[in-house]
Amino acid sequence: MNRKHVKLGTALIALGLLSAYSLEAQSREGRRENRTPPTIEQLFEDLDANQDGKLSAKEVKGPLKKDFAKIDANEDGYLSWEELEKAPKPERNGPPKRE
């Protein structure tokens, strides 16, 4: 193989890797900027699988699942709109844990 072809191939591979890294970095940056807590309306839209207007322990995830008992003020086993409005905001200590 010709040395020019080897150098050209190496340069193209390096350029491709740099481009991919740059795109991934921009993507991560964009995700961080857009990370705002969901509204109660969004929570119900995303999590209320049976659309009964309340969230069961099986339907929730993340901080809601962890603090379910604390948020469920009337201890009926469900989170209502009102209970979520009165719930304390979760503390954010770094990136969220993956489940």
PDB file of C-alpha atoms in Angstrom:
ATOM      1  CA  MET A   1       0.000   0.000   0.000  1.00  0.00           C
ATOM      2  CA  ASN A   2       1.186   3.496  -0.779  1.00  0.00           C
ATOM      3  CA  ARG A   3       2.348   5.692   2.183  1.00  0.00           C
ATOM      4  CA  LYS A   4       0.033   8.482   1.021  1.00  0.00           C
ATOM      5  CA  HIS A   5      -2.954   6.167   1.291  1.00  0.00           C
ATOM      6  CA  VAL A   6      -1.944   5.035   4.794  1.00  0.00           C
ATOM      7  CA  LYS A   7      -1.523   8.646   5.973  1.00  0.00           C
ATOM      8  CA  LEU A   8      -4.796   9.682   4.374  1.00  0.00           C
ATOM      9  CA  GLY A   9      -6.632   6.730   5.939  1.00  0.00           C
ATOM     10  CA  THR A  10      -5.158   7.483   9.359  1.00  0.00           C
ATOM     11  CA  ALA A  11      -6.099  11.149   9.072  1.00  0.00           C
ATOM     12  CA  LEU A  12      -9.676  10.271   8.069  1.00  0.00           C
ATOM     13  CA  ILE A  13     -10.051   7.865  10.984  1.00  0.00           C
ATOM     14  CA  ALA A  14      -8.715  10.479  13.419  1.00  0.00           C
ATOM     15  CA  LEU A  15     -11.072  13.096  11.981  1.00  0.00           C
ATOM     16  CA  GLY A  16     -14.013  10.724  12.297  1.00  0.00           C
ATOM     17  CA  LEU A  17     -13.190   9.920  15.932  1.00  0.00           C
ATOM     18  CA  LEU A  18     -12.823  13.602  16.791  1.00  0.00           C
ATOM     19  CA  SER A  19     -16.141  14.389  15.145  1.00  0.00           C
ATOM     20  CA  ALA A  20     -17.897  11.588  17.012  1.00  0.00           C
ATOM     21  CA  TYR A  21     -16.411  12.716  20.328  1.00  0.00           C
ATOM     22  CA  SER A  22     -17.423  16.319  19.660  1.00  0.00           C
ATOM     23  CA  LEU A  23     -21.011  15.335  18.828  1.00  0.00           C
ATOM     24  CA  GLU A  24     -21.272  13.185  21.957  1.00  0.00           C
ATOM     25  CA  ALA A  25     -19.928  16.024  24.139  1.00  0.00           C
ATOM     26  CA  GLN A  26     -22.458  18.447  22.638  1.00  0.00           C
ATOM     27  CA  SER A  27     -25.234  15.927  23.206  1.00  0.00           C
ATOM     28  CA  ARG A  28     -24.284  15.481  26.896  1.00  0.00           C
ATOM     29  CA  GLU A  29     -24.083  19.247  27.332  1.00  0.00           C
ATOM     30  CA  GLY A  30     -27.534  19.726  25.812  1.00  0.00           C
ATOM     31  CA  ARG A  31     -29.044  17.084  28.099  1.00  0.00           C
ATOM     32  CA  ARG A  32     -27.641  18.837  31.178  1.00  0.00           C
ATOM     33  CA  GLU A  33     -29.036  22.210  30.164  1.00  0.00           C
ATOM     34  CA  ASN A  34     -32.515  20.788  29.544  1.00  0.00           C
ATOM     35  CA  ARG A  35     -32.703  18.912  32.844  1.00  0.00           C
ATOM     36  CA  THR A  36     -35.486  20.569  34.742  1.00  0.00           C
ATOM     37  CA  PRO A  37     -37.741  18.772  37.181  1.00  0.00           C
ATOM     38  CA  PRO A  38     -40.947  17.556  35.549  1.00  0.00           C
ATOM     39  CA  THR A  39     -44.182  19.318  36.341  1.00  0.00           C
ATOM     40  CA  ILE A  40     -46.912  17.448  38.204  1.00  0.00           C
ATOM     41  CA  GLU A  41     -48.851  17.366  34.953  1.00  0.00           C
ATOM     42  CA  GLN A  42     -45.878  15.720  33.203  1.00  0.00           C
ATOM     43  CA  LEU A  43     -45.511  13.198  36.025  1.00  0.00           C
ATOM     44  CA  PHE A  44     -49.106  12.094  35.693  1.00  0.00           C
ATOM     45  CA  GLU A  45     -48.882  12.023  31.904  1.00  0.00           C
ATOM     46  CA  ASP A  46     -45.724   9.895  32.004  1.00  0.00           C
ATOM     47  CA  LEU A  47     -46.361   7.665  35.021  1.00  0.00           C
ATOM     48  CA  ASP A  48     -50.108   7.177  35.504  1.00  0.00           C
ATOM     49  CA  ALA A  49     -50.266   3.963  33.464  1.00  0.00           C
ATOM     50  CA  ASN A  50     -53.905   3.155  34.217  1.00  0.00           C
ATOM     51  CA  GLN A  51     -54.954   6.828  34.032  1.00  0.00           C
ATOM     52  CA  ASP A  52     -56.864   6.729  37.309  1.00  0.00           C
ATOM     53  CA  GLY A  53     -55.660  10.168  38.399  1.00  0.00           C
ATOM     54  CA  LYS A  54     -53.350   8.853  41.099  1.00  0.00           C
ATOM     55  CA  LEU A  55     -49.920   7.225  41.176  1.00  0.00           C
ATOM     56  CA  SER A  56     -49.341   3.863  42.836  1.00  0.00           C
ATOM     57  CA  ALA A  57     -45.985   2.664  44.149  1.00  0.00           C
ATOM     58  CA  LYS A  58     -45.778   0.361  41.103  1.00  0.00           C
ATOM     59  CA  GLU A  59     -46.195   3.290  38.690  1.00  0.00           C
ATOM     60  CA  VAL A  60     -43.570   5.657  40.126  1.00  0.00           C
ATOM     61  CA  LYS A  61     -39.773   5.575  39.887  1.00  0.00           C
ATOM     62  CA  GLY A  62     -36.731   7.564  40.969  1.00  0.00           C
ATOM     63  CA  PRO A  63     -37.081  10.018  43.876  1.00  0.00           C
ATOM     64  CA  LEU A  64     -40.847   9.486  43.964  1.00  0.00           C
ATOM     65  CA  LYS A  65     -40.393   5.774  44.553  1.00  0.00           C
ATOM     66  CA  LYS A  66     -37.724   6.366  47.190  1.00  0.00           C
ATOM     67  CA  ASP A  67     -39.828   8.917  49.103  1.00  0.00           C
ATOM     68  CA  PHE A  68     -43.237   7.406  48.351  1.00  0.00           C
ATOM     69  CA  ALA A  69     -44.197   6.856  52.011  1.00  0.00           C
ATOM     70  CA  LYS A  70     -43.168  10.401  52.944  1.00  0.00           C
ATOM     71  CA  ILE A  71     -45.216  11.941  50.123  1.00  0.00           C
ATOM     72  CA  ASP A  72     -48.290   9.723  50.648  1.00  0.00           C
ATOM     73  CA  ALA A  73     -49.671  11.943  53.427  1.00  0.00           C
ATOM     74  CA  ASN A  74     -53.008  10.121  53.821  1.00  0.00           C
ATOM     75  CA  GLU A  75     -51.296   6.704  53.627  1.00  0.00           C
ATOM     76  CA  ASP A  76     -53.759   5.320  51.090  1.00  0.00           C
ATOM     77  CA  GLY A  77     -51.051   3.762  48.924  1.00  0.00           C
ATOM     78  CA  TYR A  78     -51.397   6.356  46.168  1.00  0.00           C
ATOM     79  CA  LEU A  79     -49.972   9.771  45.385  1.00  0.00           C
ATOM     80  CA  SER A  80     -52.560  12.371  44.469  1.00  0.00           C
ATOM     81  CA  TRP A  81     -52.062  15.643  42.636  1.00  0.00           C
ATOM     82  CA  GLU A  82     -52.442  17.515  45.937  1.00  0.00           C
ATOM     83  CA  GLU A  83     -49.891  15.323  47.731  1.00  0.00           C
ATOM     84  CA  LEU A  84     -47.362  15.946  44.959  1.00  0.00           C
ATOM     85  CA  GLU A  85     -47.976  19.708  45.136  1.00  0.00           C
ATOM     86  CA  LYS A  86     -47.209  19.674  48.871  1.00  0.00           C
ATOM     87  CA  ALA A  87     -44.257  17.264  48.613  1.00  0.00           C
ATOM     88  CA  PRO A  88     -40.791  18.589  49.438  1.00  0.00           C
ATOM     89  CA  LYS A  89     -38.505  18.979  46.452  1.00  0.00           C
ATOM     90  CA  PRO A  90     -35.883  16.188  46.214  1.00  0.00           C
ATOM     91  CA  GLU A  91     -32.277  17.140  46.863  1.00  0.00           C
ATOM     92  CA  ARG A  92     -30.002  16.878  43.839  1.00  0.00           C
ATOM     93  CA  ASN A  93     -26.539  15.643  44.769  1.00  0.00           C
ATOM     94  CA  GLY A  94     -24.916  14.904  41.432  1.00  0.00           C
ATOM     95  CA  PRO A  95     -26.288  12.918  38.501  1.00  0.00           C
ATOM     96  CA  PRO A  96     -29.386  10.780  39.042  1.00  0.00           C
ATOM     97  CA  LYS A  97     -28.860   7.086  39.742  1.00  0.00           C
ATOM     98  CA  ARG A  98     -29.870   4.686  37.013  1.00  0.00           C
ATOM     99  CA  GLU A  99     -32.364   1.981  37.928  1.00  0.00           C
TER     100      GLU A  99
END
